[in-house]
Amino acid sequence: MVKIATTWLGCCSGCHISLLDLHEDLLGILEQVELIHSPVLMDVKEIPDDIDVALIEGGVRNEENLHIAKEMRKKAKVVIAFGTCAVYGGIPGMGNLYSNEELLEKAYKTTITTKNDEGIIPSEEVPALTSRVTPLSQVIDVDYILPGCPPKPELIASVLTALLEGKEPELSNKNMCEVCPREKSSEGVVVGELKRNYEGEIDPKKCLLEQGYVCMGVATRASCGALCPSAGVPCTGCYGPTDKVVDQGAKMISALASDYKVDDDKEMNPKELPNKIIDKVGSFYKFTLPSALIPVKNDRNKK
């Protein structure tokens, strides 16, 4: 039987929950594998030898994460970066905008719900933070990626089934716009103005980007079937970019610049366009900042 191990690093365990969301389909996979290590299910620390396939959820945020990632790589024949945090750094990667000192100060001293009169920041026997969040591939060799926040259960099943059958797992290399059911103009996407998600009334059929909503579909891998846009919610990019794209945020910025309507009577001056996007990094790099061309704030280390 194929020996499978799973572990979690800097993450929320949502990818493991998605694995369980296979429900009865999980039984067919379990008949072909032996689960030999999984901290979410077993109270064990030591990572066993001779792992055939390792699913590693989460990015690297502290020294313990780094140690576990290297141990899993050493003992596994195949390593899968499991979920967007492992593949690209994920939402925890937004911490790269701040120094470790700023993060600890906020978390343990200044949040509204924190009562810490002594101003103590945990230090003894607590794994030290690394200098920044990094995706798994920057610290160990990764054989396959399984993006998504979390990955759809069907996608997890297809990747695991392919490996069990001795095949190469395949991910869609189309972007979300290519599979989105929303109607696009015959002239292509033309953005006349930008709106916040709560502004205006969303047309249930028309392309969200054409309506002025920042939808990341053009810069995002189509592995979810355009779930959010189909429900009237702009894509936030949780599956990361396709293999053709180096930097997801840069791709989206380029798309907006290309699609912005250029005529004499447009309602907004192009120079005012950035002001309509309140959280630029959070909008374009919510899930992929640690794997971006510029993975940290430039002046962060000066503080």
Coordinates of N, CA and C in Angstrom, one line a residue, residues 28-108:
G28 N -12.7 5.2 -0.8 CA -12.0 4.5 -1.9 C -10.5 4.8 -1.9
I29 N -10.1 6.0 -1.5 CA -8.7 6.3 -1.5 C -8.0 5.6 -0.3
L30 N -8.7 5.6 0.8 CA -8.1 5.0 2.0 C -7.9 3.5 1.9
E31 N -8.7 2.9 1.0 CA -8.5 1.4 0.7 C -7.1 1.1 0.0
Q32 N -6.6 2.2 -0.6 CA -5.3 2.0 -1.3 C -4.1 2.6 -0.6
V33 N -4.3 3.2 0.5 CA -3.2 3.9 1.2 C -3.2 3.5 2.7
E34 N -2.0 3.7 3.2 CA -1.8 3.6 4.7 C -1.4 5.0 5.2
L35 N -2.2 5.6 6.0 CA -1.9 6.9 6.6 C -1.0 6.7 7.8
I36 N 0.2 7.1 7.7 CA 1.2 6.7 8.7 C 1.6 7.9 9.6
H37 N 1.2 9.1 9.2 CA 1.5 10.3 10.0 C 0.5 11.4 9.7
S38 N -0.1 12.0 10.7 CA -1.0 13.1 10.5 C -1.3 13.8 11.8
P39 N -0.6 14.9 12.1 CA -0.9 15.5 13.4 C -2.3 16.0 13.7
V40 N -3.1 16.2 12.6 CA -4.4 16.6 12.8 C -5.3 15.4 13.3
L41 N -4.8 14.2 13.1 CA -5.5 13.0 13.6 C -4.8 12.2 14.6
M42 N -3.5 12.3 14.7 CA -2.7 11.5 15.6 C -1.9 12.4 16.6
D43 N -1.8 12.0 17.8 CA -1.0 12.8 18.8 C 0.5 12.2 18.7
V44 N 1.2 12.6 17.7 CA 2.5 12.1 17.5 C 3.4 13.2 17.0
K45 N 4.7 13.2 17.3 CA 5.6 14.2 16.9 C 6.6 13.7 15.9
E46 N 7.1 12.5 16.1 CA 8.2 11.9 15.2 C 7.6 11.6 13.9
I47 N 8.4 12.0 12.8 CA 8.0 11.7 11.5 C 8.6 10.4 11.0
P48 N 7.8 9.4 10.6 CA 8.3 8.1 10.2 C 9.1 8.2 8.9
D49 N 9.9 7.1 8.7 CA 10.7 7.0 7.5 C 9.8 6.3 6.4
D50 N 10.3 6.3 5.2 CA 9.7 5.6 4.1 C 8.3 6.1 3.7
I51 N 8.1 7.4 3.7 CA 6.9 8.0 3.3 C 6.8 8.0 1.7
D52 N 5.8 7.5 1.1 CA 5.6 7.6 -0.3 C 5.2 8.9 -0.8
V53 N 4.1 9.5 -0.2 CA 3.6 10.8 -0.5 C 3.3 11.6 0.7
A54 N 3.9 12.8 0.7 CA 3.7 13.7 1.8 C 2.9 14.9 1.4
L55 N 1.8 15.2 2.1 CA 1.0 16.4 1.9 C 1.3 17.4 3.0
I56 N 2.0 18.5 2.6 CA 2.4 19.5 3.5 C 1.5 20.8 3.4
E57 N 0.7 21.1 4.4 CA -0.1 22.2 4.4 C 0.6 23.4 5.1
G58 N 0.5 24.6 4.5 CA 1.0 25.8 5.2 C 2.4 26.2 4.7
G59 N 2.6 27.5 4.9 CA 3.9 28.1 4.6 C 4.8 28.0 5.8
V60 N 6.0 28.5 5.6 CA 7.0 28.5 6.7 C 7.1 29.9 7.4
R61 N 6.6 29.9 8.6 CA 6.5 31.1 9.4 C 7.5 31.1 10.6
N62 N 7.9 29.9 11.1 CA 8.8 29.9 12.2 C 9.8 28.7 12.1
E63 N 10.7 28.7 13.0 CA 11.8 27.7 12.9 C 11.3 26.2 13.0
E64 N 10.2 26.0 13.7 CA 9.7 24.7 13.8 C 9.1 24.3 12.4
N65 N 8.4 25.2 11.8 CA 7.9 24.9 10.4 C 9.0 24.5 9.5
L66 N 10.1 25.2 9.6 CA 11.2 25.0 8.7 C 11.8 23.6 9.0
H67 N 11.9 23.2 10.3 CA 12.5 21.9 10.6 C 11.6 20.8 10.1
I68 N 10.3 20.9 10.3 CA 9.3 19.9 9.9 C 9.3 19.7 8.4
A69 N 9.4 20.9 7.7 CA 9.4 20.8 6.2 C 10.6 20.0 5.7
K70 N 11.8 20.3 6.3 CA 13.0 19.6 5.9 C 13.0 18.1 6.2
E71 N 12.4 17.8 7.4 CA 12.3 16.4 7.8 C 11.4 15.6 6.9
M72 N 10.2 16.2 6.5 CA 9.3 15.6 5.6 C 9.9 15.4 4.3
R73 N 10.7 16.3 3.8 CA 11.4 16.2 2.5 C 12.4 15.1 2.5
K74 N 13.1 15.0 3.6 CA 14.1 14.0 3.7 C 13.5 12.5 3.7
K75 N 12.3 12.4 4.3 CA 11.8 11.1 4.5 C 10.7 10.7 3.5
A76 N 10.4 11.6 2.5 CA 9.3 11.3 1.6 C 9.8 11.3 0.2
K77 N 9.3 10.3 -0.6 CA 9.6 10.2 -2.0 C 9.0 11.3 -2.8
V78 N 7.7 11.6 -2.5 CA 7.0 12.7 -3.2 C 6.5 13.7 -2.2
V79 N 6.7 15.0 -2.5 CA 6.1 16.0 -1.6 C 5.1 16.9 -2.4
I80 N 4.0 17.1 -1.8 CA 2.9 17.9 -2.5 C 2.8 19.1 -1.6
A81 N 2.9 20.3 -2.2 CA 2.6 21.6 -1.4 C 1.0 21.6 -1.5
F82 N 0.4 21.5 -0.3 CA -1.0 21.2 -0.1 C -1.7 22.5 0.3
G83 N -2.3 23.2 -0.7 CA -3.1 24.4 -0.4 C -2.2 25.7 -0.7
T84 N -2.9 26.8 -0.8 CA -2.3 28.0 -1.3 C -1.2 28.5 -0.3
C85 N -1.4 28.3 1.0 CA -0.3 28.7 2.0 C 1.0 28.0 1.7
A86 N 0.9 26.7 1.4 CA 2.1 26.0 1.1 C 2.7 26.4 -0.3
V87 N 1.8 26.6 -1.2 CA 2.3 26.9 -2.6 C 2.8 28.3 -2.8
Y88 N 2.1 29.3 -2.2 CA 2.4 30.7 -2.4 C 2.7 31.5 -1.2
G89 N 2.4 31.0 0.0 CA 2.5 31.7 1.2 C 1.2 32.0 1.9
G90 N 0.1 32.2 1.1 CA -1.2 32.4 1.6 C -1.4 33.7 2.4
I91 N -2.6 33.8 3.0 CA -2.9 35.0 3.8 C -1.9 35.3 4.9
P92 N -1.4 34.3 5.6 CA -0.3 34.7 6.6 C 0.8 35.5 6.0
G93 N 1.0 35.3 4.7 CA 2.1 36.1 4.0 C 1.9 37.6 4.1
M94 N 0.7 38.1 4.4 CA 0.5 39.5 4.5 C 1.4 40.1 5.6
G95 N 1.8 39.2 6.5 CA 2.7 39.6 7.6 C 4.0 40.1 7.1
N96 N 4.3 39.8 5.9 CA 5.6 40.3 5.3 C 5.6 41.8 5.1
L97 N 4.5 42.4 5.3 CA 4.5 43.9 5.3 C 5.0 44.5 6.5
Y98 N 5.3 43.7 7.6 CA 5.7 44.2 8.9 C 6.9 43.5 9.4
S99 N 7.6 44.1 10.3 CA 8.7 43.4 10.9 C 8.2 42.4 12.0
N100 N 9.0 41.5 12.4 CA 8.6 40.5 13.4 C 8.3 41.3 14.7
E101 N 9.0 42.3 15.0 CA 8.8 43.1 16.2 C 7.4 43.8 16.2
E102 N 7.1 44.3 15.0 CA 5.7 44.9 14.9 C 4.6 43.9 15.0
L103 N 4.8 42.7 14.4 CA 3.8 41.7 14.5 C 3.6 41.2 16.0
L104 N 4.7 41.0 16.7 CA 4.6 40.5 18.1 C 4.0 41.6 19.0
E105 N 4.4 42.8 18.7 CA 3.8 44.0 19.5 C 2.3 44.0 19.3
K106 N 1.9 43.9 18.1 CA 0.4 44.0 17.8 C -0.3 42.8 18.4
A107 N 0.2 41.6 18.2 CA -0.5 40.4 18.6 C -0.6 40.3 20.2
Y108 N 0.5 40.6 20.9 CA 0.5 40.4 22.3 C 0.3 41.6 23.2

